[in-house]
Amino acid sequence: MKNKILLNVCCAPDATHTINALRESDFEPVTFFYNPNIHPRDEYYKRVDDMKKLAVRTCTENIEDVPYDIKEWFRLCKPFSKEPERGRRCEVCFRMRMDKTAQKAKELNIEIFATTLTISPHKDTVLINRIGKEAAKKYGGKYYESNFKKQDGFKKSIVLSKEHDLYRQDYCGCSYSLLDRLKHKRGQCC
């Protein structure tokens, strides 16, 4: 019998390869979509719906009991609104998600947790893993240190996203990254 692992999911496309990789490592992932950073609201629900679709297609247990809570995310991240992507704001956001995932793992009696965030070539894997280990120490349990982008993990997630007909967003999800993306598209950004 495989050990359960609670997997914090940022989006269904990133979960595709991550679920497979964890199963190959003898884990049975339970997905936990917790992303209070996603903005606007319709973007959030687009991502939620695709995660539900992926969970059904991959026969994965999916936790859906967390309400959309962007107010708390804004409260924590607003002081860092001028920070660039990969700055202090992202660290605060990662910490919020890892803490909630560690708490949920404890609540569900799942000893170990992980995140899909390390599949992105745009995210700081070392920072994410450090924050995950800190959350495990703070709330109990264990954090599964990973770098899911290795061995073409990110490329595999793109292929699998197409196979599952999943919506693939073009920004991390927060309002600040959305504004950066819009400025870039208009040529107002470097």
PDB file of C-alpha atoms in Angstrom:
ATOM      1  CA  MET A   1       0.000   0.000   0.000  1.00  0.00           C
ATOM      2  CA  LYS A   2       1.332   3.419  -0.975  1.00  0.00           C
ATOM      3  CA  ASN A   3       1.755   6.169   1.611  1.00  0.00           C
ATOM      4  CA  LYS A   4      -0.591   9.106   1.255  1.00  0.00           C
ATOM      5  CA  ILE A   5       0.957  12.492   0.608  1.00  0.00           C
ATOM      6  CA  LEU A   6      -0.936  15.788   0.691  1.00  0.00           C
ATOM      7  CA  LEU A   7      -0.061  17.725  -2.440  1.00  0.00           C
ATOM      8  CA  ASN A   8      -0.597  21.481  -2.461  1.00  0.00           C
ATOM      9  CA  VAL A   9      -1.693  22.267  -6.017  1.00  0.00           C
ATOM     10  CA  CYS A  10      -1.281  25.677  -7.624  1.00  0.00           C
ATOM     11  CA  CYS A  11      -2.989  24.615 -10.874  1.00  0.00           C
ATOM     12  CA  ALA A  12      -4.058  21.450 -12.670  1.00  0.00           C
ATOM     13  CA  PRO A  13      -1.374  21.686 -15.403  1.00  0.00           C
ATOM     14  CA  ASP A  14       1.380  21.666 -12.774  1.00  0.00           C
ATOM     15  CA  ALA A  15      -0.314  18.795 -10.955  1.00  0.00           C
ATOM     16  CA  THR A  16      -0.284  16.497 -14.010  1.00  0.00           C
ATOM     17  CA  HIS A  17       3.347  15.436 -13.975  1.00  0.00           C
ATOM     18  CA  THR A  18       3.671  15.929 -10.217  1.00  0.00           C
ATOM     19  CA  ILE A  19       0.950  13.355  -9.500  1.00  0.00           C
ATOM     20  CA  ASN A  20       2.690  10.882 -11.827  1.00  0.00           C
ATOM     21  CA  ALA A  21       6.119  11.543 -10.284  1.00  0.00           C
ATOM     22  CA  LEU A  22       4.814  11.017  -6.758  1.00  0.00           C
ATOM     23  CA  ARG A  23       3.095   7.783  -7.748  1.00  0.00           C
ATOM     24  CA  GLU A  24       6.350   6.588  -9.290  1.00  0.00           C
ATOM     25  CA  SER A  25       8.001   7.365  -5.923  1.00  0.00           C
ATOM     26  CA  ASP A  26       5.506   5.093  -4.157  1.00  0.00           C
ATOM     27  CA  PHE A  27       3.151   7.791  -2.859  1.00  0.00           C
ATOM     28  CA  GLU A  28      -0.563   8.208  -3.368  1.00  0.00           C
ATOM     29  CA  PRO A  29      -1.217  11.944  -3.681  1.00  0.00           C
ATOM     30  CA  VAL A  30      -4.254  13.617  -2.186  1.00  0.00           C
ATOM     31  CA  THR A  31      -4.527  16.957  -3.966  1.00  0.00           C
ATOM     32  CA  PHE A  32      -5.213  20.140  -2.028  1.00  0.00           C
ATOM     33  CA  PHE A  33      -5.986  23.208  -4.137  1.00  0.00           C
ATOM     34  CA  TYR A  34      -5.181  26.135  -1.870  1.00  0.00           C
ATOM     35  CA  ASN A  35      -4.383  29.375  -3.692  1.00  0.00           C
ATOM     36  CA  PRO A  36      -5.733  32.495  -2.048  1.00  0.00           C
ATOM     37  CA  ASN A  37      -3.494  34.536  -4.350  1.00  0.00           C
ATOM     38  CA  ILE A  38      -5.455  33.853  -7.558  1.00  0.00           C
ATOM     39  CA  HIS A  39      -7.041  36.939  -9.059  1.00  0.00           C
ATOM     40  CA  PRO A  40      -9.596  37.686 -10.431  1.00  0.00           C
ATOM     41  CA  ARG A  41     -12.271  35.427  -8.969  1.00  0.00           C
ATOM     42  CA  ASP A  42     -13.243  33.874 -12.330  1.00  0.00           C
ATOM     43  CA  GLU A  43      -9.577  32.887 -12.844  1.00  0.00           C
ATOM     44  CA  TYR A  44      -9.648  31.186  -9.458  1.00  0.00           C
ATOM     45  CA  TYR A  45     -12.735  29.138 -10.328  1.00  0.00           C
ATOM     46  CA  LYS A  46     -11.366  28.251 -13.766  1.00  0.00           C
ATOM     47  CA  ARG A  47      -8.369  26.709 -12.021  1.00  0.00           C
ATOM     48  CA  VAL A  48     -10.526  24.993  -9.384  1.00  0.00           C
ATOM     49  CA  ASP A  49     -12.726  23.428 -12.077  1.00  0.00           C
ATOM     50  CA  ASP A  50      -9.736  22.111 -14.003  1.00  0.00           C
ATOM     51  CA  MET A  51      -8.278  20.601 -10.832  1.00  0.00           C
ATOM     52  CA  LYS A  52     -11.562  18.791 -10.221  1.00  0.00           C
ATOM     53  CA  LYS A  53     -11.500  17.531 -13.821  1.00  0.00           C
ATOM     54  CA  LEU A  54      -7.897  16.315 -13.482  1.00  0.00           C
ATOM     55  CA  ALA A  55      -8.644  14.594 -10.171  1.00  0.00           C
ATOM     56  CA  VAL A  56     -11.447  12.596 -11.790  1.00  0.00           C
ATOM     57  CA  ARG A  57      -9.326  11.703 -14.830  1.00  0.00           C
ATOM     58  CA  THR A  58      -6.369  10.566 -12.713  1.00  0.00           C
ATOM     59  CA  CYS A  59      -8.451   8.890  -9.970  1.00  0.00           C
ATOM     60  CA  THR A  60      -6.951  11.214  -7.381  1.00  0.00           C
ATOM     61  CA  GLU A  61      -8.609  12.184  -4.124  1.00  0.00           C
ATOM     62  CA  ASN A  62      -9.063  15.967  -4.163  1.00  0.00           C
ATOM     63  CA  ILE A  63      -9.697  18.238  -1.148  1.00  0.00           C
ATOM     64  CA  GLU A  64     -12.146  21.011  -2.049  1.00  0.00           C
ATOM     65  CA  ASP A  65     -13.165  22.459   1.292  1.00  0.00           C
ATOM     66  CA  VAL A  66     -11.127  25.659   1.355  1.00  0.00           C
ATOM     67  CA  PRO A  67     -12.951  28.896   0.528  1.00  0.00           C
ATOM     68  CA  TYR A  68     -11.516  31.602  -1.713  1.00  0.00           C
ATOM     69  CA  ASP A  69      -9.745  33.935   0.737  1.00  0.00           C
ATOM     70  CA  ILE A  70      -8.002  36.671  -1.207  1.00  0.00           C
ATOM     71  CA  LYS A  71      -8.487  39.252   1.575  1.00  0.00           C
ATOM     72  CA  GLU A  72      -5.973  37.525   3.840  1.00  0.00           C
ATOM     73  CA  TRP A  73      -3.529  37.150   0.944  1.00  0.00           C
ATOM     74  CA  PHE A  74      -3.764  40.887   0.145  1.00  0.00           C
ATOM     75  CA  ARG A  75      -3.319  41.747   3.818  1.00  0.00           C
ATOM     76  CA  LEU A  76      -0.070  39.779   3.966  1.00  0.00           C
ATOM     77  CA  CYS A  77       1.289  40.697   0.528  1.00  0.00           C
ATOM     78  CA  LYS A  78       0.266  44.324   0.081  1.00  0.00           C
ATOM     79  CA  PRO A  79       3.388  45.656   1.864  1.00  0.00           C
ATOM     80  CA  PHE A  80       5.391  43.978  -0.927  1.00  0.00           C
ATOM     81  CA  SER A  81       3.232  45.121  -3.855  1.00  0.00           C
ATOM     82  CA  LYS A  82       6.164  46.916  -5.520  1.00  0.00           C
ATOM     83  CA  GLU A  83       8.425  43.877  -5.324  1.00  0.00           C
ATOM     84  CA  PRO A  84       9.244  42.143  -8.608  1.00  0.00           C
ATOM     85  CA  GLU A  85       8.263  38.556  -9.332  1.00  0.00           C
ATOM     86  CA  ARG A  86      10.417  36.180  -7.266  1.00  0.00           C
ATOM     87  CA  GLY A  87      10.757  38.879  -4.599  1.00  0.00           C
ATOM     88  CA  ARG A  88       9.608  39.038  -0.998  1.00  0.00           C
ATOM     89  CA  ARG A  89       5.916  38.964  -1.961  1.00  0.00           C
ATOM     90  CA  CYS A  90       6.348  35.501  -3.494  1.00  0.00           C
ATOM     91  CA  GLU A  91       8.060  34.296  -0.333  1.00  0.00           C
ATOM     92  CA  VAL A  92       5.106  35.494   1.771  1.00  0.00           C
ATOM     93  CA  CYS A  93       2.687  33.808  -0.637  1.00  0.00           C
ATOM     94  CA  PHE A  94       4.608  30.503  -0.587  1.00  0.00           C
ATOM     95  CA  ARG A  95       4.708  30.580   3.206  1.00  0.00           C
ATOM     96  CA  MET A  96       0.959  31.157   3.437  1.00  0.00           C
ATOM     97  CA  ARG A  97       0.306  28.136   1.203  1.00  0.00           C
ATOM     98  CA  MET A  98       2.845  25.827   2.858  1.00  0.00           C
ATOM     99  CA  ASP A  99       1.563  26.679   6.346  1.00  0.00           C
ATOM    100  CA  LYS A 100      -2.034  25.947   5.318  1.00  0.00           C
ATOM    101  CA  THR A 101      -0.968  22.690   3.637  1.00  0.00           C
ATOM    102  CA  ALA A 102       0.972  21.552   6.714  1.00  0.00           C
ATOM    103  CA  GLN A 103      -2.066  22.353   8.875  1.00  0.00           C
ATOM    104  CA  LYS A 104      -4.381  20.463   6.516  1.00  0.00           C
ATOM    105  CA  ALA A 105      -2.042  17.444   6.462  1.00  0.00           C
ATOM    106  CA  LYS A 106      -2.074  17.353  10.250  1.00  0.00           C
ATOM    107  CA  GLU A 107      -5.875  17.692  10.293  1.00  0.00           C
ATOM    108  CA  LEU A 108      -6.210  14.790   7.830  1.00  0.00           C
ATOM    109  CA  ASN A 109      -3.600  12.634   9.604  1.00  0.00           C
ATOM    110  CA  ILE A 110      -1.403  12.602   6.501  1.00  0.00           C
ATOM    111  CA  GLU A 111       2.182  12.532   7.712  1.00  0.00           C
ATOM    112  CA  ILE A 112       3.856  14.084   4.664  1.00  0.00           C
ATOM    113  CA  PHE A 113       3.069  16.955   2.302  1.00  0.00           C
ATOM    114  CA  ALA A 114       4.497  18.414  -0.906  1.00  0.00           C
ATOM    115  CA  THR A 115       3.785  21.118  -3.460  1.00  0.00           C
ATOM    116  CA  THR A 116       3.520  21.438  -7.227  1.00  0.00           C
ATOM    117  CA  LEU A 117       5.250  24.839  -7.042  1.00  0.00           C
ATOM    118  CA  THR A 118       8.670  23.294  -7.682  1.00  0.00           C
ATOM    119  CA  ILE A 119       7.703  22.273 -11.218  1.00  0.00           C
ATOM    120  CA  SER A 120       7.749  25.861 -12.453  1.00  0.00           C
ATOM    121  CA  PRO A 121      10.938  27.184 -14.048  1.00  0.00           C
ATOM    122  CA  HIS A 122       9.795  30.621 -12.817  1.00  0.00           C
ATOM    123  CA  LYS A 123       9.790  29.707  -9.113  1.00  0.00           C
ATOM    124  CA  ASP A 124      12.706  29.474  -6.665  1.00  0.00           C
ATOM    125  CA  THR A 125      12.858  25.771  -5.778  1.00  0.00           C
ATOM    126  CA  VAL A 126      15.400  26.229  -2.973  1.00  0.00           C
ATOM    127  CA  LEU A 127      13.196  28.866  -1.311  1.00  0.00           C
ATOM    128  CA  ILE A 128      10.028  26.767  -1.691  1.00  0.00           C
ATOM    129  CA  ASN A 129      11.693  23.705  -0.177  1.00  0.00           C
ATOM    130  CA  ARG A 130      13.086  25.738   2.719  1.00  0.00           C
ATOM    131  CA  ILE A 131       9.635  27.177   3.463  1.00  0.00           C
ATOM    132  CA  GLY A 132       8.066  23.709   3.215  1.00  0.00           C
ATOM    133  CA  LYS A 133      10.527  22.304   5.749  1.00  0.00           C
ATOM    134  CA  GLU A 134       9.875  25.260   8.071  1.00  0.00           C
ATOM    135  CA  ALA A 135       6.115  24.637   7.854  1.00  0.00           C
ATOM    136  CA  ALA A 136       6.626  20.954   8.652  1.00  0.00           C
ATOM    137  CA  LYS A 137       8.703  21.874  11.705  1.00  0.00           C
ATOM    138  CA  LYS A 138       6.125  24.458  12.809  1.00  0.00           C
ATOM    139  CA  TYR A 139       3.018  22.245  12.428  1.00  0.00           C
ATOM    140  CA  GLY A 140       4.436  18.737  12.659  1.00  0.00           C
ATOM    141  CA  GLY A 141       4.708  16.143   9.953  1.00  0.00           C
ATOM    142  CA  LYS A 142       7.213  15.989   7.125  1.00  0.00           C
ATOM    143  CA  TYR A 143       7.791  17.955   3.952  1.00  0.00           C
ATOM    144  CA  TYR A 144       8.712  16.120   0.754  1.00  0.00           C
ATOM    145  CA  GLU A 145      11.595  18.089  -0.728  1.00  0.00           C
ATOM    146  CA  SER A 146      11.333  18.160  -4.516  1.00  0.00           C
ATOM    147  CA  ASN A 147      12.335  19.688  -7.804  1.00  0.00           C
ATOM    148  CA  PHE A 148       9.623  18.432 -10.141  1.00  0.00           C
ATOM    149  CA  LYS A 149      10.977  20.442 -13.083  1.00  0.00           C
ATOM    150  CA  LYS A 150      14.007  18.114 -13.257  1.00  0.00           C
ATOM    151  CA  GLN A 151      14.164  15.525 -16.033  1.00  0.00           C
ATOM    152  CA  ASP A 152      11.888  17.671 -18.216  1.00  0.00           C
ATOM    153  CA  GLY A 153       9.100  17.676 -15.627  1.00  0.00           C
ATOM    154  CA  PHE A 154       7.818  21.061 -16.755  1.00  0.00           C
ATOM    155  CA  LYS A 155       7.805  19.978 -20.418  1.00  0.00           C
ATOM    156  CA  LYS A 156       5.988  16.775 -19.459  1.00  0.00           C
ATOM    157  CA  SER A 157       3.363  18.859 -17.655  1.00  0.00           C
ATOM    158  CA  ILE A 158       2.745  20.857 -20.846  1.00  0.00           C
ATOM    159  CA  VAL A 159       2.195  17.675 -22.863  1.00  0.00           C
ATOM    160  CA  LEU A 160      -0.061  16.160 -20.201  1.00  0.00           C
ATOM    161  CA  SER A 161      -2.057  19.402 -19.924  1.00  0.00           C
ATOM    162  CA  LYS A 162      -2.855  19.176 -23.619  1.00  0.00           C
ATOM    163  CA  GLU A 163      -3.784  15.502 -23.323  1.00  0.00           C
ATOM    164  CA  HIS A 164      -6.197  16.321 -20.477  1.00  0.00           C
ATOM    165  CA  ASP A 165      -7.476  19.465 -22.239  1.00  0.00           C
ATOM    166  CA  LEU A 166      -6.594  21.698 -19.298  1.00  0.00           C
ATOM    167  CA  TYR A 167      -6.602  25.474 -19.210  1.00  0.00           C
ATOM    168  CA  ARG A 168      -3.018  26.754 -19.051  1.00  0.00           C
ATOM    169  CA  GLN A 169      -2.705  30.261 -17.619  1.00  0.00           C
ATOM    170  CA  ASP A 170      -0.005  32.741 -18.635  1.00  0.00           C
ATOM    171  CA  TYR A 171       0.703  34.263 -15.206  1.00  0.00           C
ATOM    172  CA  CYS A 172       1.245  32.894 -11.709  1.00  0.00           C
ATOM    173  CA  GLY A 173      -2.203  33.956 -10.575  1.00  0.00           C
ATOM    174  CA  CYS A 174      -1.828  36.981  -8.339  1.00  0.00           C
ATOM    175  CA  SER A 175      -3.022  40.448  -9.277  1.00  0.00           C
ATOM    176  CA  TYR A 176       0.537  41.792  -9.304  1.00  0.00           C
ATOM    177  CA  SER A 177       1.770  39.181 -11.773  1.00  0.00           C
ATOM    178  CA  LEU A 178      -1.348  39.793 -13.889  1.00  0.00           C
ATOM    179  CA  LEU A 179      -0.532  43.524 -14.031  1.00  0.00           C
ATOM    180  CA  ASP A 180       3.073  42.711 -14.975  1.00  0.00           C
ATOM    181  CA  ARG A 181       1.844  40.389 -17.728  1.00  0.00           C
ATOM    182  CA  LEU A 182      -0.539  43.041 -19.109  1.00  0.00           C
ATOM    183  CA  LYS A 183       2.199  45.713 -19.076  1.00  0.00           C
ATOM    184  CA  HIS A 184       4.565  43.336 -20.851  1.00  0.00           C
ATOM    185  CA  LYS A 185       1.967  42.556 -23.526  1.00  0.00           C
ATOM    186  CA  ARG A 186       1.477  46.303 -24.116  1.00  0.00           C
ATOM    187  CA  GLY A 187       5.236  46.836 -24.392  1.00  0.00           C
ATOM    188  CA  GLN A 188       5.427  48.920 -21.210  1.00  0.00           C
ATOM    189  CA  CYS A 189       7.782  46.585 -19.483  1.00  0.00           C
ATOM    190  CA  CYS A 190      11.450  45.896 -20.079  1.00  0.00           C
TER     191      CYS A 190
END
